[in-house]
Amino acid sequence: EVTRAQYQRCVAAGACVPSLVSDDGPALPVVAIDAASAARYCAFVGGRLPTEAEWEKAARGADDRRRFPWGELYDGGLANHGRPPLRADASDGFAGLSPVGVMPGGASPYGLLDLAGNAWEWTGSLYEPYPLRAEAILPTDDDVRRGLRVMRGGCWRYSAEYCRSAHRHRFQGHLTYDYAGIRVALSHKGAASVTEEAAP
């Protein structure tokens, strides 16, 4: 997840619009930005939003069988999530967002943190029948304005079922949500040129 401090560097450079949430807590994930702002940040650091299929692969790993990024069995101490029906739960130590990376036991097989819970993450995919290929076509800006976008990962306000690696949810791409953030993806050819700001 991209932190507020990382996103603020993009705002200071004039490449991103400010988040609608206060930037208190520089280690917290940036939230309250729309899909286009998330994509602009990714471009600023030399990356892009992941496709939905890429996001799920990052969460499940090579064997593609993990129900959660850390494994098959649920463990409430490995993800910052809420309780049904859509309410915060502080039993994990956080009544809202948690600092990025504070639950290392919840890492995916690739070592990625916070893929389950904390902040929903925008993807570069429109909400439609699930694309099974990582190279699924990314939507144009016009598509973004018209269609629902896929977010993945669940968040601090939603219950554990939304944190499953296979769970997908749809949101309006032109709106902001106080629980929606960013994960940067890199194309293989650009992996060596990404800036330090993209790293958590």
mmCIF file of N, CA and C in Angstrom, residues 89-94:
data_model
loop_
_atom_site.group_PDB
_atom_site.id
_atom_site.type_symbol
_atom_site.label_atom_id
_atom_site.label_comp_id
_atom_site.label_asym_id
_atom_site.label_seq_id
_atom_site.Cartn_x
_atom_site.Cartn_y
_atom_site.Cartn_z
ATOM 1 N N ASP A 89 -13.732 -2.516 13.941
ATOM 2 C CA ASP A 89 -13.478 -3.428 15.045
ATOM 3 C C ASP A 89 -12.041 -3.190 15.479
ATOM 4 N N ALA A 90 -11.841 -2.808 16.733
ATOM 5 C CA ALA A 90 -10.500 -2.487 17.214
ATOM 6 C C ALA A 90 -9.793 -3.680 17.851
ATOM 7 N N SER A 91 -10.328 -4.893 17.718
ATOM 8 C CA SER A 91 -9.708 -6.047 18.365
ATOM 9 C C SER A 91 -8.323 -6.363 17.804
ATOM 10 N N ASP A 92 -8.011 -5.850 16.603
ATOM 11 C CA ASP A 92 -6.675 -6.045 16.033
ATOM 12 C C ASP A 92 -5.717 -4.938 16.464
ATOM 13 N N GLY A 93 -6.203 -4.037 17.326
ATOM 14 C CA GLY A 93 -5.371 -2.940 17.810
ATOM 15 C C GLY A 93 -5.584 -1.634 17.074
ATOM 16 N N PHE A 94 -6.440 -1.630 16.053
ATOM 17 C CA PHE A 94 -6.667 -0.429 15.251
ATOM 18 C C PHE A 94 -8.159 -0.218 15.030
#
